[in-house]
Short mmCIF file of C-alpha atoms in Angstrom, two decimals:
data_model
loop_
_atom_site.label_atom_id
_atom_site.label_comp_id
_atom_site.label_asym_id
_atom_site.label_seq_id
_atom_site.Cartn_x
_atom_site.Cartn_y
_atom_site.Cartn_z
CA MET M 1 29.23 -35.70 7.74
CA LYS M 2 31.73 -37.24 5.34
CA ASN M 3 30.43 -40.71 6.15
CA LEU M 4 26.91 -39.89 5.00
CA GLY M 5 25.90 -40.88 1.50
CA GLU M 6 24.48 -38.45 -1.02
CA ASN M 7 20.87 -39.56 -0.46
CA GLU M 8 21.27 -39.30 3.31
CA LYS M 9 22.63 -35.78 3.01
CA SER M 10 19.82 -34.78 0.68
CA GLY M 11 17.19 -36.26 3.02
CA LEU M 12 18.68 -34.53 6.06
CA LEU M 13 18.78 -31.20 4.25
CA THR M 14 15.14 -31.65 3.26
CA ARG M 15 14.23 -32.31 6.90
CA LEU M 16 15.96 -29.10 7.92
CA GLY M 17 14.14 -27.10 5.27
CA LEU M 18 10.76 -28.54 6.24
CA VAL M 19 11.23 -27.91 9.95
CA TYR M 20 12.58 -24.41 9.33
CA ALA M 21 9.69 -23.33 7.08
CA ALA M 22 7.11 -24.85 9.44
CA ALA M 23 8.74 -23.12 12.43
CA VAL M 24 8.62 -19.75 10.66
CA PHE M 25 4.94 -20.26 9.84
CA VAL M 26 3.98 -21.40 13.36
CA TRP M 27 6.29 -19.77 15.87
CA LEU M 28 6.74 -16.28 14.44
CA PRO M 29 3.05 -15.28 14.45
CA LEU M 30 2.16 -17.15 17.67
CA TYR M 31 5.25 -16.53 19.83
CA LEU M 32 4.79 -14.02 22.65
CA TYR M 33 7.60 -12.67 24.77
CA ASN M 34 6.54 -10.39 27.61
CA GLY M 35 3.21 -9.71 25.94
CA TYR M 36 2.66 -6.36 24.28
CA ILE M 37 5.74 -4.63 25.62
CA GLN M 38 8.40 -6.58 23.73
CA LEU M 39 6.23 -8.29 21.16
CA ILE M 40 8.20 -7.18 18.10
CA THR M 41 11.62 -7.42 19.73
CA GLY M 42 10.92 -10.99 20.81
CA LYS M 43 9.70 -12.06 17.38
CA ALA M 44 12.73 -10.51 15.68
CA ALA M 45 15.16 -12.25 18.04
CA LEU M 46 13.35 -15.58 17.57
CA PHE M 47 13.57 -15.23 13.79
CA TYR M 48 17.30 -14.46 13.93
CA ILE M 49 17.99 -17.54 16.06
CA LEU M 50 15.87 -19.84 13.88
CA THR M 51 17.37 -18.63 10.61
CA LEU M 52 21.01 -18.44 11.64
CA GLY M 53 20.81 -21.83 13.35
CA PHE M 54 19.13 -23.67 10.48
CA CYS M 55 21.24 -22.00 7.77
CA ALA M 56 24.42 -22.89 9.64
CA ALA M 57 23.25 -26.51 9.93
CA ALA M 58 22.35 -26.62 6.23
CA LEU M 59 25.75 -25.29 5.17
CA TRP M 60 27.48 -27.78 7.45
CA ILE M 61 25.55 -30.67 5.92
CA GLY M 62 26.08 -29.38 2.38
CA ARG M 63 24.35 -30.85 -0.64
CA PRO M 64 25.46 -33.86 -2.66
CA LYS M 65 27.62 -33.14 -5.71
CA ARG M 66 27.19 -29.35 -5.50
CA SER M 67 27.19 -26.70 -2.83
CA LEU M 68 24.23 -24.57 -1.79
CA TRP M 69 25.83 -21.61 -3.51
CA LEU M 70 25.74 -23.32 -6.90
CA LEU M 71 22.01 -23.93 -6.49
CA LEU M 72 21.35 -20.23 -6.92
CA GLN M 73 19.52 -19.45 -10.14
CA GLY M 74 19.74 -16.45 -12.41
CA GLU M 75 16.55 -14.85 -11.08
CA ASP M 76 18.00 -14.95 -7.55
CA GLY M 77 20.33 -12.14 -8.61
CA TRP M 78 17.62 -9.61 -7.77
CA LEU M 79 17.50 -10.72 -4.14
CA LEU M 80 21.29 -10.92 -3.92
CA SER M 81 21.49 -7.40 -5.36
CA LEU M 82 18.94 -6.20 -2.82
CA CYS M 83 21.00 -7.63 0.03
CA GLY M 84 24.15 -6.03 -1.42
CA LEU M 85 22.43 -2.64 -1.64
CA PHE M 86 21.22 -2.99 1.97
CA PHE M 87 24.80 -3.72 3.01
CA LEU M 88 26.21 -0.79 1.04
CA SER M 89 23.53 1.53 2.40
CA THR M 90 24.47 0.45 5.93
CA LEU M 91 28.14 1.21 5.29
CA LEU M 92 27.25 4.71 4.07
CA SER M 93 24.73 5.38 6.83
CA LYS M 94 25.40 7.99 9.50
CA ASP M 95 23.72 5.76 12.09
CA LYS M 96 25.16 2.33 11.42
CA GLY M 97 23.71 0.81 14.59
CA THR M 98 20.14 1.63 13.59
CA SER M 99 20.79 0.57 10.01
CA PHE M 100 22.07 -2.83 11.12
CA TRP M 101 19.46 -3.64 13.79
CA GLY M 102 16.61 -1.39 12.68
CA VAL M 103 14.48 0.90 14.79
CA ARG M 104 13.81 -0.91 18.06
CA GLU M 105 10.04 -1.03 17.55
CA ARG M 106 10.37 -2.45 14.01
CA SER M 107 13.70 -4.31 13.62
CA ASN M 108 13.76 -3.85 9.83
CA GLY M 109 17.48 -3.30 9.44
CA LEU M 110 20.20 -5.07 7.48
CA LEU M 111 20.17 -8.12 9.77
CA MET M 112 16.46 -8.72 9.13
CA MET M 113 16.94 -8.54 5.35
CA LEU M 114 19.92 -10.91 5.41
CA CYS M 115 18.02 -13.42 7.54
CA CYS M 116 14.97 -13.19 5.26
CA ALA M 117 17.18 -13.87 2.24
CA GLY M 118 18.91 -16.73 4.07
CA GLY M 119 15.56 -18.34 4.83
CA PHE M 120 14.45 -17.92 1.23
CA PHE M 121 17.57 -19.64 -0.16
CA LEU M 122 17.38 -22.43 2.43
CA VAL M 123 13.77 -23.27 1.48
CA ARG M 124 14.58 -23.09 -2.24
CA ALA M 125 17.63 -25.34 -1.86
CA ALA M 126 16.14 -27.94 0.47
CA LEU M 127 12.51 -28.46 -0.57
CA ARG M 128 10.62 -29.78 -3.55
CA ARG M 129 7.23 -29.06 -5.02
CA GLU M 130 5.44 -31.81 -3.13
CA HIS M 131 6.25 -30.11 0.19
CA ALA M 132 4.45 -26.84 -0.59
CA GLU M 133 0.90 -27.88 0.34
CA LEU M 134 2.03 -29.48 3.60
CA LEU M 135 3.74 -26.26 4.66
CA LEU M 136 0.77 -24.14 3.58
CA ARG M 137 -1.34 -26.14 6.03
CA PHE M 138 0.99 -25.10 8.84
CA PHE M 139 0.70 -21.49 7.68
CA LEU M 140 -3.10 -21.60 7.60
CA GLY M 141 -3.34 -23.48 10.90
CA ALA M 142 -1.28 -20.90 12.76
CA ALA M 143 -3.27 -18.10 11.13
CA ALA M 144 -6.53 -19.71 12.28
CA VAL M 145 -5.28 -19.82 15.88
CA SER M 146 -4.19 -16.18 15.71
CA ALA M 147 -7.53 -15.19 14.15
CA GLY M 148 -9.45 -16.93 16.93
CA ILE M 149 -7.43 -15.15 19.61
CA GLY M 150 -7.96 -11.87 17.75
CA TRP M 151 -11.74 -12.33 17.77
CA LEU M 152 -11.71 -13.10 21.51
CA ASN M 153 -9.55 -10.07 22.16
CA TYR M 154 -11.96 -7.88 20.20
CA PHE M 155 -14.73 -8.91 22.59
CA LYS M 156 -12.44 -8.12 25.55
CA ILE M 157 -11.61 -11.75 26.30
CA ASP M 158 -7.88 -12.31 26.90
CA PRO M 159 -7.36 -16.10 26.79
CA LEU M 160 -3.59 -15.80 27.19
CA ASP M 161 -3.91 -13.39 30.14
CA THR M 162 -1.17 -11.33 28.58
CA TYR M 163 -2.20 -7.93 27.31
CA TYR M 164 -4.46 -6.55 30.00
CA SER M 165 -2.43 -7.89 32.90
CA LEU M 166 0.75 -6.24 31.63
CA ARG M 167 -0.74 -3.06 30.18
CA PRO M 168 -4.17 -2.48 31.78
CA GLU M 169 -4.24 1.05 30.34
CA LYS M 170 -4.12 -0.49 26.84
CA ALA M 171 -7.29 -2.52 27.31
CA ASP M 172 -8.95 -0.47 24.58
CA LEU M 173 -6.28 -1.29 22.00
CA PHE M 174 -6.83 -4.20 19.62
CA LEU M 175 -4.01 -6.70 19.84
CA SER M 176 -3.45 -10.26 18.73
CA THR M 177 -0.53 -12.65 18.79
CA VAL M 178 0.87 -10.74 15.80
CA GLY M 179 0.44 -7.22 17.15
CA ASN M 180 -1.88 -4.32 16.44
CA THR M 181 -4.54 -3.97 13.76
CA ASN M 182 -2.28 -3.31 10.76
CA PHE M 183 0.15 -6.16 11.51
CA PHE M 184 -2.66 -8.57 12.34
CA GLY M 185 -4.66 -7.53 9.27
CA ALA M 186 -1.70 -8.01 6.91
CA TYR M 187 -0.98 -11.48 8.27
CA ILE M 188 -4.59 -12.67 8.28
CA ALA M 189 -5.28 -11.29 4.78
CA MET M 190 -2.29 -13.24 3.41
CA ALA M 191 -3.56 -16.47 4.93
CA ALA M 192 -7.19 -15.83 3.92
CA ALA M 193 -6.18 -15.30 0.27
CA ALA M 194 -4.19 -18.55 0.23
CA ALA M 195 -7.15 -20.45 1.74
CA LEU M 196 -9.52 -18.90 -0.81
CA PHE M 197 -7.28 -20.03 -3.65
CA LEU M 198 -7.09 -23.59 -2.29
CA CYS M 199 -10.87 -23.64 -1.85
CA ALA M 200 -11.54 -22.47 -5.41
CA LYS M 201 -9.05 -24.81 -7.08
CA ALA M 202 -9.63 -27.96 -5.03
CA GLN M 203 -10.82 -30.93 -7.10
CA ASP M 204 -12.24 -32.84 -4.13
CA PRO M 205 -15.50 -31.23 -2.84
CA ARG M 206 -14.59 -32.13 0.76
CA ARG M 207 -11.24 -30.37 0.50
CA SER M 208 -12.96 -27.40 -1.09
CA PHE M 209 -15.43 -27.25 1.78
CA ALA M 210 -12.66 -27.45 4.40
CA PHE M 211 -10.55 -24.73 2.79
CA GLY M 212 -13.67 -22.64 2.17
CA ALA M 213 -14.65 -22.78 5.84
CA LEU M 214 -11.11 -21.78 6.75
CA ALA M 215 -11.19 -18.91 4.22
CA VAL M 216 -14.46 -17.63 5.72
CA PHE M 217 -13.07 -17.77 9.25
CA LEU M 218 -9.81 -16.05 8.31
CA ALA M 219 -11.38 -13.36 6.10
CA SER M 220 -14.00 -12.57 8.74
CA ALA M 221 -11.16 -11.91 11.21
CA LEU M 222 -10.36 -8.83 9.09
CA LEU M 223 -13.52 -7.30 10.59
CA PRO M 224 -12.13 -6.74 14.11
CA ALA M 225 -8.74 -5.81 12.64
CA SER M 226 -10.44 -2.95 10.75
CA SER M 227 -7.36 -2.54 8.57
CA ASP M 228 -8.37 -1.05 5.24
CA ALA M 229 -5.00 -1.97 3.70
CA ALA M 230 -5.58 -5.63 4.56
CA TRP M 231 -9.10 -5.54 3.09
CA LEU M 232 -7.75 -4.03 -0.13
CA GLY M 233 -5.07 -6.70 -0.36
CA PHE M 234 -7.57 -9.51 0.14
CA TYR M 235 -9.98 -7.98 -2.36
CA ALA M 236 -7.19 -7.63 -4.96
CA ALA M 237 -6.29 -11.32 -4.51
CA ALA M 238 -9.92 -12.43 -4.89
CA MET M 239 -10.36 -10.28 -7.97
CA LEU M 240 -7.19 -11.63 -9.55
CA LEU M 241 -8.36 -15.18 -8.87
CA LEU M 242 -11.57 -14.41 -10.77
CA CYS M 243 -9.57 -12.91 -13.63
CA LEU M 244 -7.33 -15.94 -14.15
CA LYS M 245 -7.85 -17.44 -17.59
CA LYS M 246 -8.69 -20.96 -16.44
CA THR M 247 -11.11 -20.01 -13.64
CA THR M 248 -14.33 -21.98 -14.18
CA GLY M 249 -17.93 -21.25 -13.23
CA ARG M 250 -17.64 -23.68 -10.31
CA GLU M 251 -14.63 -21.79 -8.98
CA VAL M 252 -16.38 -18.43 -9.37
CA SER M 253 -19.31 -19.86 -7.43
CA ARG M 254 -17.01 -20.90 -4.60
CA VAL M 255 -15.45 -17.43 -4.38
CA PHE M 256 -18.89 -15.79 -4.31
CA THR M 257 -20.07 -18.19 -1.61
CA VAL M 258 -17.07 -17.44 0.60
CA ALA M 259 -17.63 -13.70 0.14
CA ALA M 260 -21.33 -14.07 1.01
CA LEU M 261 -20.57 -16.03 4.18
CA VAL M 262 -17.98 -13.44 5.26
CA LEU M 263 -20.64 -10.76 4.91
CA LEU M 264 -23.09 -12.81 6.97
CA VAL M 265 -20.46 -13.15 9.70
CA GLY M 266 -20.03 -9.38 9.50
CA ALA M 267 -23.77 -8.92 9.99
CA LEU M 268 -23.75 -11.20 13.03
CA ALA M 269 -20.68 -9.44 14.45
CA GLY M 270 -22.33 -6.06 13.93
CA ILE M 271 -25.39 -7.24 15.86
CA ALA M 272 -23.28 -8.81 18.62
CA ALA M 273 -21.29 -5.57 19.02
CA ARG M 274 -24.50 -3.85 20.09
CA PHE M 275 -25.07 -6.23 23.00
CA PHE M 276 -21.59 -7.25 24.15
CA PRO M 277 -18.59 -5.12 25.20
CA VAL M 278 -16.07 -4.61 22.38
CA LEU M 279 -12.78 -2.75 22.11
CA SER M 280 -14.05 -0.37 19.40
CA ARG M 281 -16.53 -0.13 16.59
CA PHE M 282 -15.57 -1.36 13.14
CA HIS M 283 -13.80 1.25 10.99
CA VAL M 284 -14.33 2.24 7.34
CA LEU M 285 -14.40 -0.95 5.20
CA SER M 286 -15.08 -3.20 8.19
CA SER M 287 -17.95 -0.96 9.22
CA VAL M 288 -19.54 -1.40 5.78
CA ALA M 289 -19.35 -5.20 6.06
CA GLY M 290 -20.58 -4.98 9.66
CA ARG M 291 -23.87 -3.23 8.82
CA PRO M 292 -26.50 -5.99 9.13
CA ALA M 293 -28.91 -4.69 6.49
CA PHE M 294 -26.27 -4.05 3.83
CA ALA M 295 -24.29 -7.21 4.61
CA CYS M 296 -27.37 -9.46 4.41
CA ALA M 297 -28.56 -7.89 1.15
CA ALA M 298 -25.11 -8.15 -0.46
CA ALA M 299 -24.72 -11.74 0.78
CA LEU M 300 -28.06 -12.70 -0.76
CA VAL M 301 -27.02 -11.24 -4.13
CA LEU M 302 -23.72 -13.12 -4.03
CA LEU M 303 -25.38 -16.40 -3.10
CA LEU M 304 -27.85 -16.05 -5.97
CA ALA M 305 -24.98 -15.29 -8.36
CA ALA M 306 -23.09 -18.33 -7.02
CA LEU M 307 -26.08 -20.56 -7.79
CA LEU M 308 -26.42 -19.16 -11.30
CA VAL M 309 -22.81 -19.72 -12.34
CA HIS M 310 -22.14 -22.95 -10.44
CA LYS M 311 -22.77 -25.31 -13.36
CA SER M 312 -21.93 -22.91 -16.14
CA GLN M 313 -19.29 -24.02 -18.64
CA ARG M 314 -18.46 -20.47 -19.68
CA LYS M 315 -15.10 -18.85 -18.97
CA PHE M 316 -15.68 -15.73 -16.90
CA ALA M 317 -12.14 -14.32 -16.94
CA ALA M 318 -12.85 -11.78 -19.71
CA LEU M 319 -15.92 -10.46 -17.88
CA PHE M 320 -14.08 -9.99 -14.60
CA ARG M 321 -11.09 -8.41 -16.34
CA VAL M 322 -13.38 -5.80 -17.88
CA ALA M 323 -15.00 -5.26 -14.49
CA ALA M 324 -11.59 -4.85 -12.83
CA VAL M 325 -10.45 -2.30 -15.43
CA LEU M 326 -13.69 -0.34 -15.09
CA LEU M 327 -13.37 -0.38 -11.31
CA ILE M 328 -9.80 0.93 -11.42
CA LEU M 329 -10.75 3.64 -13.92
CA GLY M 330 -13.72 4.58 -11.75
CA ILE M 331 -11.53 4.96 -8.66
CA VAL M 332 -9.02 7.07 -10.61
CA LEU M 333 -11.85 9.27 -11.89
CA LEU M 334 -13.26 9.75 -8.39
CA PHE M 335 -9.82 10.71 -7.05
CA TYR M 336 -9.46 13.19 -9.90
CA LEU M 337 -12.84 14.73 -9.23
CA ALA M 338 -12.22 14.97 -5.49
CA ASN M 339 -8.71 16.42 -5.67
CA CYS M 340 -8.57 18.41 -8.93
CA THR M 341 -12.06 19.74 -9.62
CA GLY M 342 -13.73 20.17 -6.26
CA PHE M 343 -16.71 18.19 -7.49
CA PRO M 344 -18.81 17.19 -4.43
CA LEU M 345 -18.86 13.44 -3.78
CA GLY M 346 -20.92 13.32 -0.60
CA VAL M 347 -19.88 10.67 1.92
CA LEU M 348 -16.90 9.69 -0.27
CA GLN M 349 -15.38 13.17 -0.21
CA ASP M 350 -13.18 12.77 2.87
CA ALA M 351 -11.93 9.29 1.91
CA LEU M 352 -10.97 10.40 -1.62
CA THR M 353 -9.53 13.84 -0.93
CA PHE M 354 -5.77 13.54 -0.48
CA GLY M 355 -4.42 15.90 2.15
CA PRO M 356 -2.47 15.95 5.44
CA GLY M 357 -5.15 13.97 7.27
CA TRP M 358 -5.70 11.33 4.56
CA GLY M 359 -5.15 7.71 5.59
CA SER M 360 -4.82 8.38 9.33
CA ASN M 361 -2.46 11.28 8.60
CA ARG M 362 -0.33 9.33 6.15
CA GLY M 363 -0.93 12.13 3.65
CA TYR M 364 1.14 14.58 5.68
CA VAL M 365 3.94 12.09 6.36
CA TRP M 366 4.17 10.98 2.72
CA GLY M 367 4.20 14.59 1.57
CA ARG M 368 6.98 15.54 3.98
CA LEU M 369 9.09 12.52 3.07
CA TRP M 370 8.70 13.07 -0.67
CA TYR M 371 9.58 16.75 -0.25
CA SER M 372 12.67 15.84 1.81
CA PHE M 373 13.73 13.27 -0.80
CA ASN M 374 13.52 15.82 -3.61
CA GLN M 375 14.89 18.85 -1.78
CA TYR M 376 17.40 17.63 0.80
CA PHE M 377 18.70 14.26 -0.38
CA THR M 378 22.10 14.33 -2.08
CA PRO M 379 22.63 12.26 -5.24
CA GLN M 380 24.33 9.64 -3.07
CA ASP M 381 21.34 9.57 -0.71
CA LYS M 382 18.94 9.13 -3.63
CA MET M 383 21.04 6.27 -4.95
CA PHE M 384 21.78 4.44 -1.67
CA GLY M 385 19.41 6.00 0.87
CA VAL M 386 20.04 7.11 4.43
CA GLY M 387 20.38 3.56 5.77
CA PRO M 388 17.97 0.65 6.36
CA ASP M 389 15.07 1.62 8.62
CA GLY M 390 16.41 5.19 8.62
CA VAL M 391 13.22 7.13 7.84
CA ASN M 392 12.81 8.03 11.52
CA GLY M 393 15.85 10.28 11.18
CA VAL M 394 14.27 12.07 8.20
CA LEU M 395 10.95 12.73 9.98
CA ASN M 396 12.12 13.43 13.50
CA PRO M 397 12.72 15.82 15.12
CA ALA M 398 12.02 18.14 12.17
CA TYR M 399 8.30 17.39 11.95
CA THR M 400 7.65 15.83 15.34
CA PRO M 401 5.46 18.56 16.91
CA TYR M 402 3.06 18.77 13.97
CA ILE M 403 2.84 14.98 13.57
CA ILE M 404 2.01 14.61 17.27
CA ALA M 405 -0.63 17.33 16.94
CA LEU M 406 -2.19 15.40 14.06
CA ASN M 407 -1.75 11.85 15.30
CA SER M 408 -1.34 12.11 19.11
CA ASN M 409 1.92 10.26 18.50
CA THR M 410 4.87 10.63 16.17
CA PHE M 411 5.66 8.49 13.12
CA ASP M 412 8.95 6.58 12.93
CA GLN M 413 8.14 4.92 9.59
CA ALA M 414 6.71 5.99 6.26
CA HIS M 415 3.75 3.58 6.60
CA ASN M 416 4.40 2.72 2.97
CA VAL M 417 6.93 -0.05 2.41
CA TYR M 418 7.90 1.19 -1.05
CA LEU M 419 8.41 4.81 0.01
CA GLN M 420 10.24 3.57 3.09
CA LEU M 421 12.64 1.51 0.97
CA LEU M 422 13.20 4.36 -1.48
CA LEU M 423 14.35 6.69 1.28
CA SER M 424 16.18 4.07 3.32
CA CYS M 425 18.13 2.22 0.62
CA GLY M 426 17.60 4.20 -2.60
CA GLY M 427 15.97 3.75 -5.99
CA PRO M 428 17.98 0.68 -7.14
CA ALA M 429 17.03 -1.21 -3.98
CA LEU M 430 13.36 -0.37 -4.50
CA PHE M 431 13.60 -1.61 -8.10
CA CYS M 432 15.21 -4.91 -7.04
CA TRP M 433 12.56 -5.44 -4.38
CA CYS M 434 9.69 -4.86 -6.81
CA VAL M 435 11.20 -7.19 -9.42
CA PHE M 436 11.75 -9.86 -6.75
CA LEU M 437 8.07 -9.72 -5.73
CA LEU M 438 6.78 -9.64 -9.30
CA GLN M 439 8.83 -12.55 -10.58
CA TRP M 440 7.68 -14.92 -7.86
CA MET M 441 4.06 -13.84 -8.08
CA ILE M 442 4.05 -14.36 -11.86
CA ARG M 443 5.72 -17.75 -11.56
CA GLY M 444 3.37 -18.72 -8.77
CA PHE M 445 0.23 -17.96 -10.74
CA GLN M 446 1.62 -19.87 -13.70
CA LYS M 447 2.04 -22.86 -11.37
CA ARG M 448 -1.37 -22.26 -9.73
CA SER M 449 0.25 -21.70 -6.35
CA ALA M 450 -1.74 -20.46 -3.34
CA ALA M 451 1.46 -19.00 -1.94
CA ALA M 452 1.49 -16.44 -4.77
CA MET M 453 -1.88 -15.18 -3.52
CA ALA M 454 -0.38 -14.43 -0.12
CA VAL M 455 2.58 -12.61 -1.68
CA LEU M 456 0.15 -10.54 -3.77
CA VAL M 457 -1.77 -9.52 -0.64
CA TYR M 458 1.48 -8.48 1.01
CA SER M 459 2.44 -6.42 -2.05
CA VAL M 460 -0.88 -4.54 -2.10
CA GLN M 461 -1.23 -3.82 1.61
CA ALA M 462 2.43 -2.72 1.70
CA PHE M 463 1.37 0.57 0.04
CA PHE M 464 -0.25 1.58 3.34
CA SER M 465 1.62 -0.50 5.89
CA ILE M 466 4.98 -1.21 7.46
CA ASP M 467 7.00 -4.39 7.81
CA MET M 468 7.34 -6.33 11.03
CA PRO M 469 9.13 -9.57 12.02
CA ALA M 470 6.00 -11.76 12.04
CA VAL M 471 4.96 -10.80 8.49
CA LEU M 472 8.01 -9.93 6.38
CA PRO M 473 9.86 -13.26 6.86
CA LEU M 474 6.68 -15.13 5.93
CA CYS M 475 6.61 -13.25 2.63
CA PHE M 476 10.07 -14.60 1.73
CA VAL M 477 9.25 -18.20 2.66
CA LEU M 478 5.97 -18.00 0.74
CA ALA M 479 7.81 -16.57 -2.26
CA ALA M 480 10.17 -19.55 -2.13
CA LEU M 481 7.17 -21.92 -2.10
CA THR M 482 5.62 -20.42 -5.24
CA ASP M 483 7.97 -22.25 -7.62
CA LEU M 484 9.82 -25.06 -5.90
CA PRO M 485 11.65 -27.46 -8.21
CA PRO M 486 10.06 -30.87 -8.98
CA LYS M 487 11.07 -34.02 -7.16
CA GLU M 488 14.49 -35.27 -8.13
CA GLU M 489 14.89 -38.61 -9.85
CA ASN M 490 15.92 -41.43 -7.51
CA ALA M 491 15.44 -39.09 -4.54
CA PRO M 492 14.53 -40.64 -1.18
CA ALA M 493 10.89 -40.61 -0.10
CA GLN M 494 9.51 -37.60 1.81
CA PRO M 495 11.42 -37.85 5.08
CA LEU M 496 8.83 -36.36 7.44
CA LYS M 497 5.14 -37.03 7.83
CA GLN M 498 2.81 -34.33 9.10
CA GLY M 499 2.86 -35.53 12.73
CA GLN M 500 6.65 -35.89 12.76
CA LEU M 501 7.05 -32.46 11.21
CA LEU M 502 4.82 -30.95 13.89
CA PHE M 503 6.87 -32.62 16.63
CA TRP M 504 10.21 -31.36 15.32
CA THR M 505 8.74 -27.91 14.65
CA LEU M 506 7.53 -27.58 18.23
CA LEU M 507 10.78 -28.94 19.62
CA SER M 508 13.12 -26.75 17.57
CA GLY M 509 10.92 -23.67 17.87
CA GLY M 510 10.59 -24.18 21.61
CA ALA M 511 14.36 -24.37 21.95
CA ALA M 512 14.72 -21.18 19.91
CA ALA M 513 12.06 -19.48 22.04
CA PHE M 514 13.89 -20.51 25.22
CA LEU M 515 17.15 -19.07 23.90
CA THR M 516 15.33 -15.88 22.87
CA GLY M 517 13.97 -15.47 26.37
CA LEU M 518 17.44 -15.89 27.87
CA LEU M 519 18.94 -13.31 25.49
CA LEU M 520 16.23 -10.72 26.11
CA ARG M 521 16.09 -11.15 29.87
#
């Protein structure tokens, strides 16, 4: 590599960063190894191979005039501190094997965090701002494919001939290329929010229409997922988009139109579910959007509102901010009435009353974990945790019989990323993680980045969900895209066109998939 000039090195490093980010966006959510049985294990192994291989190549190439290490910025200290705390927690863990690799069904150990951080730094070091939209297209394209397969699977059509042939007894379980409902919902909600942002902010009407159609298709895929956490994340992103200071009447109209069309798709899906075989009925929030009468009425109201504000020159941010505050206060008041006063709330009573069965029995698990943290954790455990992905050891076997009685299966995770991190790696690690997410979301919205929308969705749904290898790494790459540096002066032209990038993505990802299959055989 010594014979390469500075521009050649810079161009080669940029190629590596582009192919790596595109491979993460395409291969992780779409790659299947042995169908349902080793879905998560296969995705984790593929991610390790991709990241370690590309990072090693990037370090070998180096960067002209300064090393990759010197490219780290002050704000990257939060992520470096998080990795250091993960490492220290692993050293202090009583089960170092689990802390390093993670629980087999989740793979959220130290190695996953280090690879996520490595991918983040590679993208930040190699790419420039003009690459972000190209990579977002890869992200949205893969999400659209996964959403289509998810819809087919919901109607008991298995185009890949994977799930039912390997696990016929699981033919009533919703699965996609990403996994079950929660994993699929988190992934699709992230992509749908990014597409909605691009639709609202597009200057060209044709681009707005294309991204809007994609946003409708992706958001409607949340219906079969029936993941309330994903719906909440997508709703929070849409509401924040409306509350941005520079959001115009035209952009508000586009958001309302997308929402109306999603509801109309829900109405059609609700009707179709009555005539065609489906895996299960829509649950909770999806069931509301899938009621034809309600969905059509709400869609009509939104379409009328979209027409009214389309040509308005007013700024609507203040109005939506007031509405958002009132909504949050209303939810808090309802929770207070349901849990502290016994005031009857009719059909909302069960959803708002926090107890052992709340949130598919998350209430009991959260209560037990919080009690264990306060009563049984030593000061060292509270500071550094019990080890990455170590919550399973806190829950089981102490509470296994009761959890199985409630849930028909035990829990090996907190089903709350923040609570999980608090117990696994301690309070300082949780603080670093929250600051890392906030800083890139804030920077992203200042730069009008669609990637920040996806990170926001991840942050919201994480209150009710768990990490997995097809979603967590995407969050880090998207965070890196939110504030890429501008193009360097005298830098070479963009080295890869879209077709070339697709070719190298498929080639490199295919090679990594082949190696993954050999390792897991």
